Amino acid sequence: MKPQTCCCHVCKTSLNQYKREFLPCTQCNKIVCRNCFGTKFRGPSWDESNANRELWICPSCAGTCACPRCKNKKATSPSKSLGVSSEDMKLSRSSSSECELLEKKSSKALKVMQSQLEELIDTERRCDTNIQAMEKMLEIMRREKDEIAAERAKLESWTEIPMEQVIKAEVAN
């Protein structure tokens, strides 16, 4: 953060000339004197703000300052009137080579994302194919299990028959 200024942001009263109380902003280097604070700003009182001075943000940083300089900035700022963010304004002031670099980076990122998407789609297809193959194998295995159960039941029923009948039945087959 920049060093603190020595005069009130609103009335420009100097700390060195007048013995006034000032409240420093926690976001920038601006200060506001108690006189301006009480007459120029709506919001929390001096006492409330001074009690929470480690969290206090000046009206300029909060975007609610009514001083002539801040009003002029708001009125002449094309970004405010057009609803363009300060980041977009910085980007528009970039040189064309910086814009080209951003386009290349965006293009590369898009290509990487497209490649990742294609890989995911391919992996999904392989998974579907494997699932179908596994379902066919399960169907075959279930049929074999049913055949084994039928064979087993048949064999178990033969154990109740005397052995001579089993041998005769085997010879007949």
Short mmCIF file of C-alpha atoms in Angstrom, two decimals:
data_model
loop_
_atom_site.label_atom_id
_atom_site.label_comp_id
_atom_site.label_asym_id
_atom_site.label_seq_id
_atom_site.Cartn_x
_atom_site.Cartn_y
_atom_site.Cartn_z
CA MET A 1 0.00 0.00 0.00
CA LYS A 2 1.17 3.55 -0.73
CA PRO A 3 2.15 5.80 2.19
CA GLN A 4 -0.73 7.66 3.73
CA THR A 5 -1.54 11.11 2.33
CA CYS A 6 -1.29 14.15 4.55
CA CYS A 7 -4.57 15.88 3.64
CA CYS A 8 -8.27 15.08 3.66
CA HIS A 9 -9.50 13.50 0.45
CA VAL A 10 -12.60 15.73 0.40
CA CYS A 11 -11.63 19.19 1.66
CA LYS A 12 -7.84 18.92 1.27
CA THR A 13 -7.27 20.14 4.82
CA SER A 14 -3.69 19.32 5.76
CA LEU A 15 -2.74 17.30 8.82
CA ASN A 16 0.18 19.70 9.28
CA GLN A 17 -1.89 22.91 9.22
CA TYR A 18 -4.91 21.96 11.32
CA LYS A 19 -5.24 19.77 14.36
CA ARG A 20 -8.16 17.63 13.18
CA GLU A 21 -8.90 13.99 13.60
CA PHE A 22 -8.52 11.89 10.45
CA LEU A 23 -9.63 8.38 9.61
CA PRO A 24 -7.34 6.39 7.24
CA CYS A 25 -8.76 4.00 4.64
CA THR A 26 -7.68 0.36 4.93
CA GLN A 27 -7.83 -0.13 1.13
CA CYS A 28 -5.92 2.92 -0.15
CA ASN A 29 -3.76 5.80 1.09
CA LYS A 30 -6.61 8.33 1.46
CA ILE A 31 -7.72 9.91 4.73
CA VAL A 32 -10.92 11.77 5.62
CA CYS A 33 -11.17 14.42 8.34
CA ARG A 34 -13.82 14.27 11.03
CA ASN A 35 -15.48 17.49 9.78
CA CYS A 36 -16.02 16.15 6.25
CA PHE A 37 -16.97 12.76 7.58
CA GLY A 38 -19.80 14.24 9.59
CA THR A 39 -21.13 16.56 6.88
CA LYS A 40 -20.33 15.03 3.49
CA PHE A 41 -21.04 11.32 3.91
CA ARG A 42 -24.09 9.25 4.70
CA GLY A 43 -23.59 6.03 6.54
CA PRO A 44 -22.06 5.03 9.85
CA SER A 45 -21.16 7.81 12.26
CA TRP A 46 -17.59 8.92 12.97
CA ASP A 47 -17.66 7.10 16.30
CA GLU A 48 -18.83 3.82 14.74
CA SER A 49 -16.28 4.02 11.94
CA ASN A 50 -13.47 5.07 14.27
CA ALA A 51 -14.28 2.16 16.57
CA ASN A 52 -13.85 -0.18 13.57
CA ARG A 53 -10.98 1.74 11.98
CA GLU A 54 -9.07 -1.45 11.08
CA LEU A 55 -11.97 -2.35 8.73
CA TRP A 56 -12.98 1.14 7.55
CA ILE A 57 -13.08 1.76 3.79
CA CYS A 58 -13.18 5.32 2.50
CA PRO A 59 -16.15 6.46 0.37
CA SER A 60 -13.87 6.72 -2.67
CA CYS A 61 -12.96 3.01 -2.48
CA ALA A 62 -16.58 2.15 -1.68
CA GLY A 63 -17.73 4.09 -4.78
CA THR A 64 -19.98 6.42 -2.74
CA CYS A 65 -17.77 9.52 -2.54
CA ALA A 66 -19.47 12.85 -3.24
CA CYS A 67 -16.33 14.97 -3.63
CA PRO A 68 -15.95 16.87 -6.95
CA ARG A 69 -12.99 14.77 -8.17
CA CYS A 70 -14.80 11.47 -7.65
CA LYS A 71 -18.00 12.84 -9.21
CA ASN A 72 -16.01 13.97 -12.27
CA LYS A 73 -14.35 10.56 -12.56
CA LYS A 74 -17.73 8.86 -12.51
CA ALA A 75 -19.20 11.27 -15.06
CA THR A 76 -16.29 11.06 -17.53
CA SER A 77 -15.49 7.38 -17.15
CA PRO A 78 -16.68 5.57 -20.29
CA SER A 79 -16.42 2.26 -18.50
CA LYS A 80 -18.96 3.31 -15.86
CA SER A 81 -21.48 4.76 -18.31
CA LEU A 82 -21.23 1.78 -20.67
CA GLY A 83 -21.24 -0.82 -17.91
CA VAL A 84 -17.73 -2.05 -18.81
CA SER A 85 -15.56 -3.40 -16.02
CA SER A 86 -12.16 -1.89 -15.24
CA GLU A 87 -10.53 -5.19 -16.23
CA ASP A 88 -12.15 -4.96 -19.66
CA MET A 89 -10.96 -1.37 -19.99
CA LYS A 90 -7.40 -2.41 -19.16
CA LEU A 91 -7.66 -5.14 -21.77
CA SER A 92 -8.92 -2.68 -24.39
CA ARG A 93 -5.89 -0.48 -23.72
CA SER A 94 -3.54 -3.41 -24.29
CA SER A 95 -1.41 -3.39 -27.39
CA SER A 96 -2.48 -5.51 -30.32
CA SER A 97 0.35 -7.97 -29.64
CA GLU A 98 -1.00 -8.56 -26.15
CA CYS A 99 -4.45 -9.16 -27.61
CA GLU A 100 -2.99 -11.57 -30.14
CA LEU A 101 -1.18 -13.37 -27.33
CA LEU A 102 -4.45 -13.68 -25.42
CA GLU A 103 -6.17 -15.01 -28.54
CA LYS A 104 -3.43 -17.62 -29.02
CA LYS A 105 -3.67 -18.67 -25.37
CA SER A 106 -7.45 -18.90 -25.68
CA SER A 107 -7.14 -20.89 -28.89
CA LYS A 108 -4.65 -23.28 -27.27
CA ALA A 109 -6.88 -23.70 -24.23
CA LEU A 110 -9.86 -24.40 -26.49
CA LYS A 111 -7.89 -27.02 -28.44
CA VAL A 112 -6.79 -28.71 -25.22
CA MET A 113 -10.37 -28.77 -23.96
CA GLN A 114 -11.62 -30.19 -27.28
CA SER A 115 -8.93 -32.88 -27.15
CA GLN A 116 -9.90 -33.77 -23.58
CA LEU A 117 -13.55 -33.94 -24.60
CA GLU A 118 -12.74 -36.28 -27.51
CA GLU A 119 -10.73 -38.52 -25.15
CA LEU A 120 -13.64 -38.65 -22.72
CA ILE A 121 -16.11 -39.51 -25.48
CA ASP A 122 -13.79 -42.27 -26.74
CA THR A 123 -13.37 -43.66 -23.22
CA GLU A 124 -17.15 -43.60 -22.74
CA ARG A 125 -17.64 -45.58 -25.98
CA ARG A 126 -15.08 -48.18 -24.88
CA CYS A 127 -16.83 -48.48 -21.53
CA ASP A 128 -20.18 -49.04 -23.27
CA THR A 129 -18.63 -51.70 -25.51
CA ASN A 130 -17.06 -53.44 -22.50
CA ILE A 131 -20.35 -53.32 -20.59
CA GLN A 132 -22.19 -54.94 -23.52
CA ALA A 133 -19.52 -57.68 -23.76
CA MET A 134 -19.73 -58.31 -20.02
CA GLU A 135 -23.53 -58.55 -20.19
CA LYS A 136 -23.25 -61.18 -22.96
CA MET A 137 -20.70 -63.12 -20.90
CA LEU A 138 -23.00 -62.98 -17.86
CA GLU A 139 -25.87 -64.32 -19.97
CA ILE A 140 -23.71 -67.23 -21.17
CA MET A 141 -22.50 -67.94 -17.65
CA ARG A 142 -26.07 -67.94 -16.30
CA ARG A 143 -27.12 -70.45 -19.00
CA GLU A 144 -24.16 -72.69 -18.14
CA LYS A 145 -25.02 -72.43 -14.46
CA ASP A 146 -28.62 -73.47 -15.21
CA GLU A 147 -27.34 -76.42 -17.28
CA ILE A 148 -24.98 -77.45 -14.47
CA ALA A 149 -27.82 -77.21 -11.92
CA ALA A 150 -30.03 -79.40 -14.13
CA GLU A 151 -27.21 -81.94 -14.58
CA ARG A 152 -26.55 -81.95 -10.85
CA ALA A 153 -30.23 -82.49 -10.05
CA LYS A 154 -30.24 -85.36 -12.51
CA LEU A 155 -27.17 -86.92 -10.90
CA GLU A 156 -28.56 -86.45 -7.42
CA SER A 157 -31.77 -88.20 -8.42
CA TRP A 158 -29.71 -91.17 -9.71
CA THR A 159 -28.07 -91.70 -6.34
CA GLU A 160 -31.45 -92.72 -5.01
CA ILE A 161 -31.72 -95.39 -7.70
CA PRO A 162 -29.86 -98.70 -7.14
CA MET A 163 -26.50 -98.82 -8.91
CA GLU A 164 -27.60 -101.51 -11.39
CA GLN A 165 -30.29 -99.22 -12.76
CA VAL A 166 -27.72 -96.39 -13.14
CA ILE A 167 -25.40 -98.68 -15.14
CA LYS A 168 -28.29 -99.90 -17.34
CA ALA A 169 -29.33 -96.26 -17.94
CA GLU A 170 -25.77 -95.31 -18.91
CA VAL A 171 -25.44 -98.25 -21.28
CA ALA A 172 -28.77 -97.35 -22.87
CA ASN A 173 -27.61 -93.81 -23.60
#
